[in-house]
Short mmCIF file of C-alpha atoms in Angstrom, two decimals:
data_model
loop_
_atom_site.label_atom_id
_atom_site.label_comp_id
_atom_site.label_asym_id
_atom_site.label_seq_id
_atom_site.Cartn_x
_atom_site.Cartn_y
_atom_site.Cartn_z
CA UNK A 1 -1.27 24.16 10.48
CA UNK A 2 1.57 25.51 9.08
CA UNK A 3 4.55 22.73 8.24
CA UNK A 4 8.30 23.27 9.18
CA UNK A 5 10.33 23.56 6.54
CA UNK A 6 12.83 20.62 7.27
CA UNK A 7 14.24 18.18 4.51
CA UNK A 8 13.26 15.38 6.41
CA UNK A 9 9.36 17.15 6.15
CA UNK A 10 10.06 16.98 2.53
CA UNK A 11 11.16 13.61 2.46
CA UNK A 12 7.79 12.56 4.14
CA UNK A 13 5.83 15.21 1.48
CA UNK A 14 7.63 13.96 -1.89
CA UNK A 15 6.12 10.05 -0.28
CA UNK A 16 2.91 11.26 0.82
CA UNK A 17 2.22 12.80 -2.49
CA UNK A 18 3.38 9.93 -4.98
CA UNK A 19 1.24 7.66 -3.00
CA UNK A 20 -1.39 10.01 -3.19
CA UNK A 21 -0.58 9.61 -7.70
CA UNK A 22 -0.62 5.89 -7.36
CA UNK A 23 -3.71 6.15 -5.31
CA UNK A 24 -5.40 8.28 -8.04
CA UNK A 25 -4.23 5.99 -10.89
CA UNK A 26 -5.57 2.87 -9.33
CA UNK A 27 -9.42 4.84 -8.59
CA UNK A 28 -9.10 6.20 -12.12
CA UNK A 29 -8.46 2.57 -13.17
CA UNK A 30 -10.72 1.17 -10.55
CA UNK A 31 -13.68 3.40 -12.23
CA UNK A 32 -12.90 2.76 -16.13
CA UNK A 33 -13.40 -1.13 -15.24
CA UNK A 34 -16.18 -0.51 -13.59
CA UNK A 35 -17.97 1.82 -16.28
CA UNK A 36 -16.76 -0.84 -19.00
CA UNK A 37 -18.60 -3.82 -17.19
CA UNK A 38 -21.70 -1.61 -16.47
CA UNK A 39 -21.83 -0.82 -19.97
CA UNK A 40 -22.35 -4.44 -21.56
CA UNK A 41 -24.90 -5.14 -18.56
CA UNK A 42 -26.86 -1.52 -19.30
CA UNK A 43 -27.54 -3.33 -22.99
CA UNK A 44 -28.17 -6.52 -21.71
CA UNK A 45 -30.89 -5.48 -19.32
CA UNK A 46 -32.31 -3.42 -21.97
CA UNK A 47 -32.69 -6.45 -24.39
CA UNK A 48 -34.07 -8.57 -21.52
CA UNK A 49 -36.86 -6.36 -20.51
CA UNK A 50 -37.92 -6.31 -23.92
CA UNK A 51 -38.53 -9.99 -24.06
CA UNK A 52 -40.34 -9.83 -20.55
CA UNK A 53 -42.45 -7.31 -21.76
CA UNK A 54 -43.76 -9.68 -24.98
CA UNK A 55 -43.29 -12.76 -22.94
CA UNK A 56 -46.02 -11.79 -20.22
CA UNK A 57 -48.05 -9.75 -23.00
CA UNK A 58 -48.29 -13.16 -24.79
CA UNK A 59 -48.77 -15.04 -21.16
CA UNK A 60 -51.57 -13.05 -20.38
CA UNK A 61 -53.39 -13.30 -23.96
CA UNK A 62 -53.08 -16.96 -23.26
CA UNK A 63 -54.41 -16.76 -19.83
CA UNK A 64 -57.42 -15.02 -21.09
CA UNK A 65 -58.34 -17.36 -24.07
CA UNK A 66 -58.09 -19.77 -21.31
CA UNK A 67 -60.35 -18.23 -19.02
CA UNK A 68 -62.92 -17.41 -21.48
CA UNK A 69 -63.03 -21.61 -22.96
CA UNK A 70 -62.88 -23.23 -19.58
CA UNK A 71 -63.87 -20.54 -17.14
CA UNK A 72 -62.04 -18.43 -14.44
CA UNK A 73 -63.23 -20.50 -11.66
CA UNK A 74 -62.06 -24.04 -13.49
CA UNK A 75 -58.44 -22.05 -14.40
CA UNK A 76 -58.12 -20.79 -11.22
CA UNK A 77 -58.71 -24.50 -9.86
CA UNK A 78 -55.86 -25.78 -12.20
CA UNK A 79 -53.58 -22.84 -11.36
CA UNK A 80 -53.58 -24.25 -7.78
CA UNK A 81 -52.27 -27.25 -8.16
CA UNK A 82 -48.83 -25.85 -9.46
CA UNK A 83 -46.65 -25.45 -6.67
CA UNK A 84 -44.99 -22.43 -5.90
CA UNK A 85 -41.05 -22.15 -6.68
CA UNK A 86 -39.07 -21.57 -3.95
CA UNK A 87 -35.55 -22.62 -5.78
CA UNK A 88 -33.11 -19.42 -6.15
CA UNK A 89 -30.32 -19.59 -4.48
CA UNK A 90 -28.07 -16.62 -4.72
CA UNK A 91 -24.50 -16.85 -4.74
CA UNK A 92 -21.53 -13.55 -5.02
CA UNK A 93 -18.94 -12.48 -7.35
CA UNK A 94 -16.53 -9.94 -7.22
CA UNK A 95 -15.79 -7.42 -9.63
CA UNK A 96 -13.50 -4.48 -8.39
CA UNK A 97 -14.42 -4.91 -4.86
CA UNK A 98 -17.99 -5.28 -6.07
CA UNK A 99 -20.30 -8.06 -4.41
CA UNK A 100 -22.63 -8.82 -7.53
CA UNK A 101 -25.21 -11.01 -7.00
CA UNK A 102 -25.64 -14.92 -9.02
CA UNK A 103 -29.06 -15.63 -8.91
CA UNK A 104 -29.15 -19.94 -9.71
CA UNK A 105 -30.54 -20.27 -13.10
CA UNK A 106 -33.46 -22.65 -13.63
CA UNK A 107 -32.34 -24.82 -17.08
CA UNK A 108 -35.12 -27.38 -16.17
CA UNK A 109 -37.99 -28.09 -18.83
CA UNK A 110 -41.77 -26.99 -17.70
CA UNK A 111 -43.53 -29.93 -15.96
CA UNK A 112 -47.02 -30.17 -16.13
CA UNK A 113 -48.51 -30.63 -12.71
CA UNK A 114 -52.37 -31.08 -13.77
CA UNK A 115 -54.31 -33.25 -15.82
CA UNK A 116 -54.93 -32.83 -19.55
CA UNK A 117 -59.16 -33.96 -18.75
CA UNK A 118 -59.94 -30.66 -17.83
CA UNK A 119 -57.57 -28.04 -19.44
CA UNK A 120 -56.75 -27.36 -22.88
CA UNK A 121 -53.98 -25.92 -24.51
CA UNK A 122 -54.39 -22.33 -24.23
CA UNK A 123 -53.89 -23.26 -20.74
CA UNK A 124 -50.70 -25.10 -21.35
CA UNK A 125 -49.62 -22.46 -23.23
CA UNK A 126 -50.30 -19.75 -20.76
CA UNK A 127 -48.29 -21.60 -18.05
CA UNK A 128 -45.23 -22.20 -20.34
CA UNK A 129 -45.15 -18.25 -20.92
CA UNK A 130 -45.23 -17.83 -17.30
CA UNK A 131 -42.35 -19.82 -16.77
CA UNK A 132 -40.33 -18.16 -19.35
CA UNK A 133 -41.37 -15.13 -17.63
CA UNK A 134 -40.28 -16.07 -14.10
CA UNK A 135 -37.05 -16.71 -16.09
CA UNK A 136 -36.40 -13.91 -17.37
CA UNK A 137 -37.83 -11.95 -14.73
CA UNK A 138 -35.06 -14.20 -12.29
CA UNK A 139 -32.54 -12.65 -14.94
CA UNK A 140 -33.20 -9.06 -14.98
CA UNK A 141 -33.32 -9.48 -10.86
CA UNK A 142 -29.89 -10.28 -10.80
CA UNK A 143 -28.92 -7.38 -13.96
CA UNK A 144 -30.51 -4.84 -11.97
CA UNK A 145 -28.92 -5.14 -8.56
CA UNK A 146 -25.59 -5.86 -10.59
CA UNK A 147 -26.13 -2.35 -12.65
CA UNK A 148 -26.79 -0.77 -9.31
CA UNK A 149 -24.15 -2.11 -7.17
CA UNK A 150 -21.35 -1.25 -9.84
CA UNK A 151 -23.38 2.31 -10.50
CA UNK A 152 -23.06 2.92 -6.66
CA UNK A 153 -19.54 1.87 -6.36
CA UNK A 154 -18.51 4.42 -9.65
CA UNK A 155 -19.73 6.98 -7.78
CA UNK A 156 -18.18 6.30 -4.97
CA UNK A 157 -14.74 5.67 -6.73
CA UNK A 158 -15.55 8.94 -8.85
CA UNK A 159 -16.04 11.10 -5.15
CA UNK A 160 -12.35 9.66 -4.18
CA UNK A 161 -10.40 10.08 -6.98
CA UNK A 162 -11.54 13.89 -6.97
CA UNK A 163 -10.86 14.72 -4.12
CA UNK A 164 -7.42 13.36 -4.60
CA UNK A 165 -6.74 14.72 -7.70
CA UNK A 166 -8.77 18.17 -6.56
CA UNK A 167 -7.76 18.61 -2.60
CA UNK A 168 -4.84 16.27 -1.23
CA UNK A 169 -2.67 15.98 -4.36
CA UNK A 170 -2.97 20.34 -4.82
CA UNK A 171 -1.97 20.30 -0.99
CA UNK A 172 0.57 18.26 -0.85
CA UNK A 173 2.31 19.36 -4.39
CA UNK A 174 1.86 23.30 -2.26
CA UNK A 175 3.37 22.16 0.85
CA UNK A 176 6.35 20.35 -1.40
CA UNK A 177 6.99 23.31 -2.79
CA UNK A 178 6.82 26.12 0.21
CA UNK A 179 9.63 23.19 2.25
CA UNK A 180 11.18 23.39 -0.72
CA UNK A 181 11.52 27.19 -1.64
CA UNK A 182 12.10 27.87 2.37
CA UNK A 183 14.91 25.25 2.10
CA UNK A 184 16.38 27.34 -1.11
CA UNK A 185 16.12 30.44 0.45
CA UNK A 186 17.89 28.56 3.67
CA UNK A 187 20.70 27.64 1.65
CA UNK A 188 21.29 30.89 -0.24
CA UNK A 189 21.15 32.94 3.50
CA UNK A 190 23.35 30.51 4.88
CA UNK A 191 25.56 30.60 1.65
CA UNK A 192 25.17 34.95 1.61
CA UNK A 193 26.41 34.60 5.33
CA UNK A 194 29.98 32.34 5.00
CA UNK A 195 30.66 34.73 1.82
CA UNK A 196 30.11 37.71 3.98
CA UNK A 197 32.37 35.54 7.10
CA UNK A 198 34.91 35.19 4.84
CA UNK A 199 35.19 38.49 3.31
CA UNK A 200 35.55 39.85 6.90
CA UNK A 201 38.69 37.47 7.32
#
């Protein structure tokens, strides 16, 4: 649809197009936040897998000395009696907009919920990894969903600010300048015309 070139249709143009600017600034700002925060957590995830990976190589070594010295039957008897852990809570912070996930960490020492008469220590050991596991397993949980979350909302910020900076900020700076030029060319008829008035006078 064409616009009529009227200088109160400029008026609304020249606003609608430095809001559009500020609205590209603040994306462009919303997504260099949002990349620097996603960076850090990229590393830290990294670094945390790693340790999961030796932790439950080492957990399961244990488990299988144990097995083989007191029998899978005997372990499997013990493992039982641990209760399972039902304690995250998750909680939300906001980054950007961003709901990331706070998973409740779990500070509290291993407790020993069988007897000592029939395990032994590669036992004990095995159920220590395991915890450190479920640890770090809790923290790479909440990493994860963070590194997504922030990964979907880039892209998201990313599709706005081009299409501002690509489609409504081209538009608007085109339909600034056709008012505009019509409005010149207004003004130089209209200024052609009283010269010609006059000269007839």
């Amino acid at each position: 649809m064409a616009v009529i070139p009227t200088k109160n249709n400029l008026i609304n143009a020249r606003r609608s197009l430095a809001l559009a600017n500020v609205g590209y600034d603040l994306m462009d700002r919303k997504r260099n936040i949002l990349i620097r925060e996603i960076t850090g957590l990229i590393d830290r995830a990294r670094e945390v897998q790693s340790r999961i990976d030796d932790t439950f190589a080492q957990a399961y070594e244990s488990l299988q000395a144990a097995n083989i010295t007191l029998g899978i039957d005997a372990a499997n008897a013990i493992a039982g009696s641990v209760p399972v852990d039902d304690t995250i809570a998750v909680r939300y912070r906001s980054v950007m907009g961003v709901e990331i996930p706070l998973l409740s960490k779990d500070d509290s020492k291993p407790q020993l919920y069988y007897g000592f008469a029939g395990s032994n220590s590669m036992l004990d050991e095995a159920y220590i990894r395991f915890i450190e596991a479920k640890k770090l397993a809790r923290e790479l949980a909440e990493l994860e969903t963070t590194i997504y979350r922030l990964a979907y909302a880039i892209k998201k910020t990313q599709k706005r600010a081009n299409a501002l900076s690509n489609i409504i900020i081209p538009n608007i700076t085109g339909t600034v300048k056709f008012i505009t030029d019509a409005l010149e060319e207004k003004d130089r008829e209209e200024f052609v015309r009283l010269k010609v008035i006059k000269a007839q006078k």
